[in-house]
Amino acid sequence: MDEGLKSELQKQGIFTTTLEDLYNWGRKNSVWPLSFGLACCAIEMISASMARYDLARFGAEVFRPSPRQADLMIVAGTVTKKMAPQVVRLYNQMPEPKYVIAMGACAISGGPFKQGYNVLKGIDRYIPVDVHIPGCPPRPEALLHAFMTLQKMIDKQKLTGKDRARHFDPEAPSEFPVPKFGAHDLEPTNNPGVWQPPVLARGV
Amino acid sequence: MEALEQIKSRVEAAVSGAKLEIIRNDSPSGQHSLLLDNAHALAVAKFLRDDAELRLDYCANATGVDWPEAELTEKIRVKKIVDGVEKEVEEVKKTLRPGYLEAVYHLYSMEKKHGPVILRFRTENRTDKNHLPSLTPAWRSAEFQEREIFDLYGIVFDGHPDLRRILMWDEFKDFPMRKDYVEPDDYEYEPTPHDEVLEKVKQHQAEEVKA
């Protein structure tokens, strides 16, 4: 609908909207995160949900103890290789539409433990991440900012058409392969459907 | 606290057959340690815990050390006949020290407020004879730490109540803290590689080119 006409009508006391707007507005203001934390970032996440930073203002105060009731996964902290399959399994158990925020340097890249043998070099190797938050650990404000970024993203999602949201695309997977514990490393070491190493231009 | 020499002689008197050795540490910390013989390690541990003078009731730390096979070189002076004249010549003597694994325990006394007394014991080699007696029957606090040593160094503790991997998963085959551990090759993407990582990235890329 034409934005100009919409505002003209609003001045006359007639409010118009689209189903898409209504649907997205409802979803973006009631994002329920899954309550789990892996390391120091989780403390910041808890802090963000408490009175001082008050995540409840965004309709996200109900941290759900069950993945069935959550639509946002905040991967807060270091994902070790031993923990990675469980994180992917939890993601698989969440119903669509679902979103992922990777919180902190460890969750997005392995952080200071990147060169270690036991830490996953970023959870985006196995599940699709919507918002990455850098920082070690990021402050609660950074999480709030990520939240607002996610809300803007949800608001822009289309219900139909070629660029429709992932959960309306029957081709797009909603479950991702859970890596197995191998003899030397996780198998596979990443999900090529989700993450592929960036091609580096190598010097001559 | 008593001197280590005194502890050593008292232990040897109390536990029949026990043979201890003092490993000197000549660094400024001067933390000398007692090398136990594996057969009597648990008996010695229980003596140290229960002895009225020592009462080492708190095992604060247990960890492992990997000593791979190493070539030791030392300079010795040898008398040799050079051109018919006997002379003292410096010679480099090389000896091959076989590899072994070592467990180290730091003991304190809560009651007497002293410590640490440091215990060590060693396996025969790094491959098949990698068993040591567990000290968990003497100190409960050693339980998780011995599991960690088992997990990361591959020392098998006989007499441990629950010897499983603790940090890595059960299917994992390697021992990451051993010096010959080969890390998984996951250096496909390094935005700013440097030092050791740069070497690993180069290796990874060389394999890529070959394939």
mmCIF file with all atom_site columns, N, CA and C in Angstrom, chain B residues 1-5 7-8 11 20-25 27 29-36 44-45 48 54 56 58-65 102-109 114-122 135 139:
data_model
loop_
_atom_site.group_PDB
_atom_site.id
_atom_site.type_symbol
_atom_site.label_atom_id
_atom_site.label_alt_id
_atom_site.label_comp_id
_atom_site.label_asym_id
_atom_site.label_entity_id
_atom_site.label_seq_id
_atom_site.pdbx_PDB_ins_code
_atom_site.Cartn_x
_atom_site.Cartn_y
_atom_site.Cartn_z
_atom_site.occupancy
_atom_site.B_iso_or_equiv
_atom_site.pdbx_formal_charge
_atom_site.auth_seq_id
_atom_site.auth_comp_id
_atom_site.auth_asym_id
_atom_site.auth_atom_id
_atom_site.pdbx_PDB_model_num
ATOM 1   N N  . MET B 1 1   ? 57.908 -26.859 58.593 1.00 0.00 ? 1   MET B N  1
ATOM 2   C CA . MET B 1 1   ? 57.839 -28.212 58.035 1.00 0.00 ? 1   MET B CA 1
ATOM 3   C C  . MET B 1 1   ? 59.233 -28.827 57.994 1.00 0.00 ? 1   MET B C  1
ATOM 4   N N  . GLU B 1 2   ? 59.244 -30.139 58.079 1.00 0.00 ? 2   GLU B N  1
ATOM 5   C CA . GLU B 1 2   ? 60.536 -30.846 58.030 1.00 0.00 ? 2   GLU B CA 1
ATOM 6   C C  . GLU B 1 2   ? 61.202 -30.657 56.663 1.00 0.00 ? 2   GLU B C  1
ATOM 7   N N  . ALA B 1 3   ? 62.495 -30.858 56.636 1.00 0.00 ? 3   ALA B N  1
ATOM 8   C CA . ALA B 1 3   ? 63.209 -30.810 55.364 1.00 0.00 ? 3   ALA B CA 1
ATOM 9   C C  . ALA B 1 3   ? 62.850 -32.053 54.549 1.00 0.00 ? 3   ALA B C  1
ATOM 10  N N  . LEU B 1 4   ? 62.991 -31.917 53.238 1.00 0.00 ? 4   LEU B N  1
ATOM 11  C CA . LEU B 1 4   ? 62.590 -33.013 52.354 1.00 0.00 ? 4   LEU B CA 1
ATOM 12  C C  . LEU B 1 4   ? 63.416 -34.273 52.618 1.00 0.00 ? 4   LEU B C  1
ATOM 13  N N  . GLU B 1 5   ? 64.708 -34.055 52.973 1.00 0.00 ? 5   GLU B N  1
ATOM 14  C CA . GLU B 1 5   ? 65.579 -35.200 53.248 1.00 0.00 ? 5   GLU B CA 1
ATOM 15  C C  . GLU B 1 5   ? 65.056 -35.988 54.438 1.00 0.00 ? 5   GLU B C  1
ATOM 16  N N  . ILE B 1 7   ? 61.897 -36.010 55.534 1.00 0.00 ? 7   ILE B N  1
ATOM 17  C CA . ILE B 1 7   ? 60.655 -36.683 55.151 1.00 0.00 ? 7   ILE B CA 1
ATOM 18  C C  . ILE B 1 7   ? 60.989 -37.979 54.430 1.00 0.00 ? 7   ILE B C  1
ATOM 19  N N  . LYS B 1 8   ? 61.962 -37.874 53.536 1.00 0.00 ? 8   LYS B N  1
ATOM 20  C CA . LYS B 1 8   ? 62.361 -39.040 52.738 1.00 0.00 ? 8   LYS B CA 1
ATOM 21  C C  . LYS B 1 8   ? 62.816 -40.185 53.642 1.00 0.00 ? 8   LYS B C  1
ATOM 22  N N  . VAL B 1 11  ? 59.875 -41.616 55.633 1.00 0.00 ? 11  VAL B N  1
ATOM 23  C CA . VAL B 1 11  ? 58.981 -42.438 54.802 1.00 0.00 ? 11  VAL B CA 1
ATOM 24  C C  . VAL B 1 11  ? 59.613 -43.797 54.565 1.00 0.00 ? 11  VAL B C  1
ATOM 25  N N  . LEU B 1 20  ? 62.656 -43.803 47.698 1.00 0.00 ? 20  LEU B N  1
ATOM 26  C CA . LEU B 1 20  ? 62.347 -42.461 47.221 1.00 0.00 ? 20  LEU B CA 1
ATOM 27  C C  . LEU B 1 20  ? 63.602 -41.796 46.685 1.00 0.00 ? 20  LEU B C  1
ATOM 28  N N  . GLU B 1 21  ? 63.369 -40.788 45.893 1.00 0.00 ? 21  GLU B N  1
ATOM 29  C CA . GLU B 1 21  ? 64.503 -40.068 45.334 1.00 0.00 ? 21  GLU B CA 1
ATOM 30  C C  . GLU B 1 21  ? 64.127 -38.598 45.349 1.00 0.00 ? 21  GLU B C  1
ATOM 31  N N  . ILE B 1 22  ? 65.095 -37.754 45.666 1.00 0.00 ? 22  ILE B N  1
ATOM 32  C CA . ILE B 1 22  ? 64.776 -36.320 45.669 1.00 0.00 ? 22  ILE B CA 1
ATOM 33  C C  . ILE B 1 22  ? 65.173 -35.730 44.331 1.00 0.00 ? 22  ILE B C  1
ATOM 34  N N  . ILE B 1 23  ? 64.181 -35.139 43.642 1.00 0.00 ? 23  ILE B N  1
ATOM 35  C CA . ILE B 1 23  ? 64.465 -34.460 42.375 1.00 0.00 ? 23  ILE B CA 1
ATOM 36  C C  . ILE B 1 23  ? 64.667 -32.990 42.694 1.00 0.00 ? 23  ILE B C  1
ATOM 37  N N  . ARG B 1 24  ? 65.869 -32.511 42.434 1.00 0.00 ? 24  ARG B N  1
ATOM 38  C CA . ARG B 1 24  ? 66.177 -31.134 42.808 1.00 0.00 ? 24  ARG B CA 1
ATOM 39  C C  . ARG B 1 24  ? 65.660 -30.161 41.752 1.00 0.00 ? 24  ARG B C  1
ATOM 40  N N  . ASN B 1 25  ? 65.254 -29.005 42.239 1.00 0.00 ? 25  ASN B N  1
ATOM 41  C CA . ASN B 1 25  ? 64.827 -27.947 41.343 1.00 0.00 ? 25  ASN B CA 1
ATOM 42  C C  . ASN B 1 25  ? 65.703 -26.744 41.659 1.00 0.00 ? 25  ASN B C  1
ATOM 43  N N  . SER B 1 27  ? 65.915 -23.883 40.265 1.00 0.00 ? 27  SER B N  1
ATOM 44  C CA . SER B 1 27  ? 65.407 -22.550 39.925 1.00 0.00 ? 27  SER B CA 1
ATOM 45  C C  . SER B 1 27  ? 65.205 -21.767 41.227 1.00 0.00 ? 27  SER B C  1
ATOM 46  N N  . SER B 1 29  ? 62.674 -20.789 42.741 1.00 0.00 ? 29  SER B N  1
ATOM 47  C CA . SER B 1 29  ? 61.589 -21.287 43.591 1.00 0.00 ? 29  SER B CA 1
ATOM 48  C C  . SER B 1 29  ? 62.068 -22.414 44.499 1.00 0.00 ? 29  SER B C  1
ATOM 49  N N  . GLY B 1 30  ? 63.036 -23.177 44.024 1.00 0.00 ? 30  GLY B N  1
ATOM 50  C CA . GLY B 1 30  ? 63.628 -24.235 44.832 1.00 0.00 ? 30  GLY B CA 1
ATOM 51  C C  . GLY B 1 30  ? 62.635 -25.274 45.314 1.00 0.00 ? 30  GLY B C  1
ATOM 52  N N  . GLN B 1 31  ? 61.657 -25.574 44.500 1.00 0.00 ? 31  GLN B N  1
ATOM 53  C CA . GLN B 1 31  ? 60.665 -26.558 44.914 1.00 0.00 ? 31  GLN B CA 1
ATOM 54  C C  . GLN B 1 31  ? 61.141 -27.957 44.537 1.00 0.00 ? 31  GLN B C  1
ATOM 55  N N  . HIS B 1 32  ? 61.860 -28.566 45.478 1.00 0.00 ? 32  HIS B N  1
ATOM 56  C CA . HIS B 1 32  ? 62.345 -29.921 45.229 1.00 0.00 ? 32  HIS B CA 1
ATOM 57  C C  . HIS B 1 32  ? 61.197 -30.888 45.419 1.00 0.00 ? 32  HIS B C  1
ATOM 58  N N  . SER B 1 33  ? 61.289 -32.033 44.750 1.00 0.00 ? 33  SER B N  1
ATOM 59  C CA . SER B 1 33  ? 60.171 -32.972 44.843 1.00 0.00 ? 33  SER B CA 1
ATOM 60  C C  . SER B 1 33  ? 60.651 -34.375 45.135 1.00 0.00 ? 33  SER B C  1
ATOM 61  N N  . LEU B 1 34  ? 59.713 -35.207 45.555 1.00 0.00 ? 34  LEU B N  1
ATOM 62  C CA . LEU B 1 34  ? 60.022 -36.602 45.882 1.00 0.00 ? 34  LEU B CA 1
ATOM 63  C C  . LEU B 1 34  ? 59.567 -37.494 44.742 1.00 0.00 ? 34  LEU B C  1
ATOM 64  N N  . LEU B 1 35  ? 60.485 -38.297 44.233 1.00 0.00 ? 35  LEU B N  1
ATOM 65  C CA . LEU B 1 35  ? 60.116 -39.269 43.214 1.00 0.00 ? 35  LEU B CA 1
ATOM 66  C C  . LEU B 1 35  ? 59.806 -40.593 43.900 1.00 0.00 ? 35  LEU B C  1
ATOM 67  N N  . LEU B 1 36  ? 58.583 -41.058 43.729 1.00 0.00 ? 36  LEU B N  1
ATOM 68  C CA . LEU B 1 36  ? 58.170 -42.296 44.401 1.00 0.00 ? 36  LEU B CA 1
ATOM 69  C C  . LEU B 1 36  ? 58.392 -43.491 43.483 1.00 0.00 ? 36  LEU B C  1
ATOM 70  N N  . VAL B 1 44  ? 52.903 -44.830 50.547 1.00 0.00 ? 44  VAL B N  1
ATOM 71  C CA . VAL B 1 44  ? 53.632 -43.608 50.924 1.00 0.00 ? 44  VAL B CA 1
ATOM 72  C C  . VAL B 1 44  ? 52.661 -42.447 51.060 1.00 0.00 ? 44  VAL B C  1
ATOM 73  N N  . ALA B 1 45  ? 51.715 -42.371 50.119 1.00 0.00 ? 45  ALA B N  1
ATOM 74  C CA . ALA B 1 45  ? 50.732 -41.279 50.153 1.00 0.00 ? 45  ALA B CA 1
ATOM 75  C C  . ALA B 1 45  ? 49.922 -41.328 51.438 1.00 0.00 ? 45  ALA B C  1
ATOM 76  N N  . LEU B 1 48  ? 51.993 -40.104 54.327 1.00 0.00 ? 48  LEU B N  1
ATOM 77  C CA . LEU B 1 48  ? 52.127 -38.647 54.353 1.00 0.00 ? 48  LEU B CA 1
ATOM 78  C C  . LEU B 1 48  ? 50.850 -37.989 54.857 1.00 0.00 ? 48  LEU B C  1
ATOM 79  N N  . LEU B 1 54  ? 53.326 -34.552 59.713 1.00 0.00 ? 54  LEU B N  1
ATOM 80  C CA . LEU B 1 54  ? 53.088 -33.963 58.388 1.00 0.00 ? 54  LEU B CA 1
ATOM 81  C C  . LEU B 1 54  ? 51.624 -33.626 58.149 1.00 0.00 ? 54  LEU B C  1
ATOM 82  N N  . LEU B 1 56  ? 49.545 -34.222 55.725 1.00 0.00 ? 56  LEU B N  1
ATOM 83  C CA . LEU B 1 56  ? 49.288 -33.601 54.418 1.00 0.00 ? 56  LEU B CA 1
ATOM 84  C C  . LEU B 1 56  ? 47.900 -34.053 53.948 1.00 0.00 ? 56  LEU B C  1
ATOM 85  N N  . TYR B 1 58  ? 45.580 -32.361 52.279 1.00 0.00 ? 58  TYR B N  1
ATOM 86  C CA . TYR B 1 58  ? 44.960 -31.659 51.159 1.00 0.00 ? 58  TYR B CA 1
ATOM 87  C C  . TYR B 1 58  ? 45.801 -31.800 49.896 1.00 0.00 ? 58  TYR B C  1
ATOM 88  N N  . CYS B 1 59  ? 45.268 -32.505 48.907 1.00 0.00 ? 59  CYS B N  1
ATOM 89  C CA . CYS B 1 59  ? 45.938 -32.621 47.611 1.00 0.00 ? 59  CYS B CA 1
ATOM 90  C C  . CYS B 1 59  ? 45.387 -31.510 46.729 1.00 0.00 ? 59  CYS B C  1
ATOM 91  N N  . ALA B 1 60  ? 46.168 -30.441 46.604 1.00 0.00 ? 60  ALA B N  1
ATOM 92  C CA . ALA B 1 60  ? 45.651 -29.250 45.919 1.00 0.00 ? 60  ALA B CA 1
ATOM 93  C C  . ALA B 1 60  ? 45.678 -29.410 44.410 1.00 0.00 ? 60  ALA B C  1
ATOM 94  N N  . ASN B 1 61  ? 46.629 -30.160 43.929 1.00 0.00 ? 61  ASN B N  1
ATOM 95  C CA . ASN B 1 61  ? 46.832 -30.163 42.487 1.00 0.00 ? 61  ASN B CA 1
ATOM 96  C C  . ASN B 1 61  ? 47.447 -31.480 42.058 1.00 0.00 ? 61  ASN B C  1
ATOM 97  N N  . ALA B 1 62  ? 46.950 -32.005 40.947 1.00 0.00 ? 62  ALA B N  1
ATOM 98  C CA . ALA B 1 62  ? 47.597 -33.159 40.329 1.00 0.00 ? 62  ALA B CA 1
ATOM 99  C C  . ALA B 1 62  ? 47.640 -32.885 38.850 1.00 0.00 ? 62  ALA B C  1
ATOM 100 N N  . THR B 1 63  ? 48.775 -33.101 38.256 1.00 0.00 ? 63  THR B N  1
ATOM 101 C CA . THR B 1 63  ? 48.862 -32.852 36.820 1.00 0.00 ? 63  THR B CA 1
ATOM 102 C C  . THR B 1 63  ? 49.866 -33.807 36.191 1.00 0.00 ? 63  THR B C  1
ATOM 103 N N  . GLY B 1 64  ? 49.951 -33.759 34.900 1.00 0.00 ? 64  GLY B N  1
ATOM 104 C CA . GLY B 1 64  ? 50.847 -34.661 34.190 1.00 0.00 ? 64  GLY B CA 1
ATOM 105 C C  . GLY B 1 64  ? 51.944 -33.886 33.488 1.00 0.00 ? 64  GLY B C  1
ATOM 106 N N  . VAL B 1 65  ? 52.999 -34.605 33.152 1.00 0.00 ? 65  VAL B N  1
ATOM 107 C CA . VAL B 1 65  ? 54.068 -34.037 32.329 1.00 0.00 ? 65  VAL B CA 1
ATOM 108 C C  . VAL B 1 65  ? 54.436 -35.090 31.306 1.00 0.00 ? 65  VAL B C  1
ATOM 109 N N  . GLU B 1 102 ? 54.777 -38.532 33.416 1.00 0.00 ? 102 GLU B N  1
ATOM 110 C CA . GLU B 1 102 ? 54.984 -38.278 34.830 1.00 0.00 ? 102 GLU B CA 1
ATOM 111 C C  . GLU B 1 102 ? 53.704 -37.676 35.411 1.00 0.00 ? 102 GLU B C  1
ATOM 112 N N  . ALA B 1 103 ? 53.375 -38.066 36.631 1.00 0.00 ? 103 ALA B N  1
ATOM 113 C CA . ALA B 1 103 ? 52.267 -37.427 37.347 1.00 0.00 ? 103 ALA B CA 1
ATOM 114 C C  . ALA B 1 103 ? 52.845 -36.664 38.521 1.00 0.00 ? 103 ALA B C  1
ATOM 115 N N  . VAL B 1 104 ? 52.373 -35.457 38.732 1.00 0.00 ? 104 VAL B N  1
ATOM 116 C CA . VAL B 1 104 ? 52.887 -34.588 39.793 1.00 0.00 ? 104 VAL B CA 1
ATOM 117 C C  . VAL B 1 104 ? 51.745 -34.210 40.730 1.00 0.00 ? 104 VAL B C  1
ATOM 118 N N  . TYR B 1 105 ? 51.983 -34.327 42.030 1.00 0.00 ? 105 TYR B N  1
ATOM 119 C CA . TYR B 1 105 ? 50.962 -33.988 43.022 1.00 0.00 ? 105 TYR B CA 1
ATOM 120 C C  . TYR B 1 105 ? 51.512 -32.927 43.968 1.00 0.00 ? 105 TYR B C  1
ATOM 121 N N  . HIS B 1 106 ? 50.703 -31.924 44.262 1.00 0.00 ? 106 HIS B N  1
ATOM 122 C CA . HIS B 1 106 ? 51.079 -30.913 45.250 1.00 0.00 ? 106 HIS B CA 1
ATOM 123 C C  . HIS B 1 106 ? 50.244 -31.106 46.502 1.00 0.00 ? 106 HIS B C  1
ATOM 124 N N  . LEU B 1 107 ? 50.916 -31.333 47.603 1.00 0.00 ? 107 LEU B N  1
ATOM 125 C CA . LEU B 1 107 ? 50.205 -31.613 48.851 1.00 0.00 ? 107 LEU B CA 1
ATOM 126 C C  . LEU B 1 107 ? 50.398 -30.488 49.861 1.00 0.00 ? 107 LEU B C  1
ATOM 127 N N  . TYR B 1 108 ? 49.333 -30.158 50.544 1.00 0.00 ? 108 TYR B N  1
ATOM 128 C CA . TYR B 1 108 ? 49.396 -29.168 51.629 1.00 0.00 ? 108 TYR B CA 1
ATOM 129 C C  . TYR B 1 108 ? 48.745 -29.771 52.863 1.00 0.00 ? 108 TYR B C  1
ATOM 130 N N  . SER B 1 109 ? 48.992 -29.124 53.988 1.00 0.00 ? 109 SER B N  1
ATOM 131 C CA . SER B 1 109 ? 48.315 -29.533 55.205 1.00 0.00 ? 109 SER B CA 1
ATOM 132 C C  . SER B 1 109 ? 47.409 -28.413 55.677 1.00 0.00 ? 109 SER B C  1
ATOM 133 N N  . HIS B 1 114 ? 50.983 -26.054 56.435 1.00 0.00 ? 114 HIS B N  1
ATOM 134 C CA . HIS B 1 114 ? 52.257 -26.041 55.727 1.00 0.00 ? 114 HIS B CA 1
ATOM 135 C C  . HIS B 1 114 ? 52.150 -26.775 54.395 1.00 0.00 ? 114 HIS B C  1
ATOM 136 N N  . GLY B 1 115 ? 53.173 -26.643 53.627 1.00 0.00 ? 115 GLY B N  1
ATOM 137 C CA . GLY B 1 115 ? 53.216 -27.246 52.309 1.00 0.00 ? 115 GLY B CA 1
ATOM 138 C C  . GLY B 1 115 ? 53.897 -26.302 51.343 1.00 0.00 ? 115 GLY B C  1
ATOM 139 N N  . PRO B 1 116 ? 54.047 -26.611 50.111 1.00 0.00 ? 116 PRO B N  1
ATOM 140 C CA . PRO B 1 116 ? 53.645 -27.889 49.538 1.00 0.00 ? 116 PRO B CA 1
ATOM 141 C C  . PRO B 1 116 ? 54.752 -28.937 49.611 1.00 0.00 ? 116 PRO B C  1
ATOM 142 N N  . VAL B 1 117 ? 54.318 -30.188 49.645 1.00 0.00 ? 117 VAL B N  1
ATOM 143 C CA . VAL B 1 117 ? 55.232 -31.299 49.396 1.00 0.00 ? 117 VAL B CA 1
ATOM 144 C C  . VAL B 1 117 ? 54.867 -31.829 48.016 1.00 0.00 ? 117 VAL B C  1
ATOM 145 N N  . ILE B 1 118 ? 55.861 -31.961 47.172 1.00 0.00 ? 118 ILE B N  1
ATOM 146 C CA . ILE B 1 118 ? 55.585 -32.329 45.793 1.00 0.00 ? 118 ILE B CA 1
ATOM 147 C C  . ILE B 1 118 ? 55.979 -33.775 45.539 1.00 0.00 ? 118 ILE B C  1
ATOM 148 N N  . LEU B 1 119 ? 55.035 -34.549 45.044 1.00 0.00 ? 119 LEU B N  1
ATOM 149 C CA . LEU B 1 119 ? 55.296 -35.953 44.705 1.00 0.00 ? 119 LEU B CA 1
ATOM 150 C C  . LEU B 1 119 ? 55.312 -36.109 43.197 1.00 0.00 ? 119 LEU B C  1
ATOM 151 N N  . ARG B 1 120 ? 56.161 -36.996 42.724 1.00 0.00 ? 120 ARG B N  1
ATOM 152 C CA . ARG B 1 120 ? 56.139 -37.341 41.309 1.00 0.00 ? 120 ARG B CA 1
ATOM 153 C C  . ARG B 1 120 ? 56.222 -38.836 41.196 1.00 0.00 ? 120 ARG B C  1
ATOM 154 N N  . PHE B 1 121 ? 55.612 -39.392 40.200 1.00 0.00 ? 121 PHE B N  1
ATOM 155 C CA . PHE B 1 121 ? 56.001 -40.737 39.795 1.00 0.00 ? 121 PHE B CA 1
ATOM 156 C C  . PHE B 1 121 ? 55.842 -40.920 38.310 1.00 0.00 ? 121 PHE B C  1
ATOM 157 N N  . ARG B 1 122 ? 56.548 -41.896 37.791 1.00 0.00 ? 122 ARG B N  1
ATOM 158 C CA . ARG B 1 122 ? 56.741 -41.980 36.347 1.00 0.00 ? 122 ARG B CA 1
ATOM 159 C C  . ARG B 1 122 ? 56.315 -43.326 35.794 1.00 0.00 ? 122 ARG B C  1
ATOM 160 N N  . LEU B 1 135 ? 46.060 -42.211 43.319 1.00 0.00 ? 135 LEU B N  1
ATOM 161 C CA . LEU B 1 135 ? 46.133 -41.731 44.708 1.00 0.00 ? 135 LEU B CA 1
ATOM 162 C C  . LEU B 1 135 ? 44.760 -41.271 45.204 1.00 0.00 ? 135 LEU B C  1
ATOM 163 N N  . TRP B 1 139 ? 43.394 -39.283 48.623 1.00 0.00 ? 139 TRP B N  1
ATOM 164 C CA . TRP B 1 139 ? 42.788 -37.939 48.587 1.00 0.00 ? 139 TRP B CA 1
ATOM 165 C C  . TRP B 1 139 ? 41.668 -37.933 47.556 1.00 0.00 ? 139 TRP B C  1
#
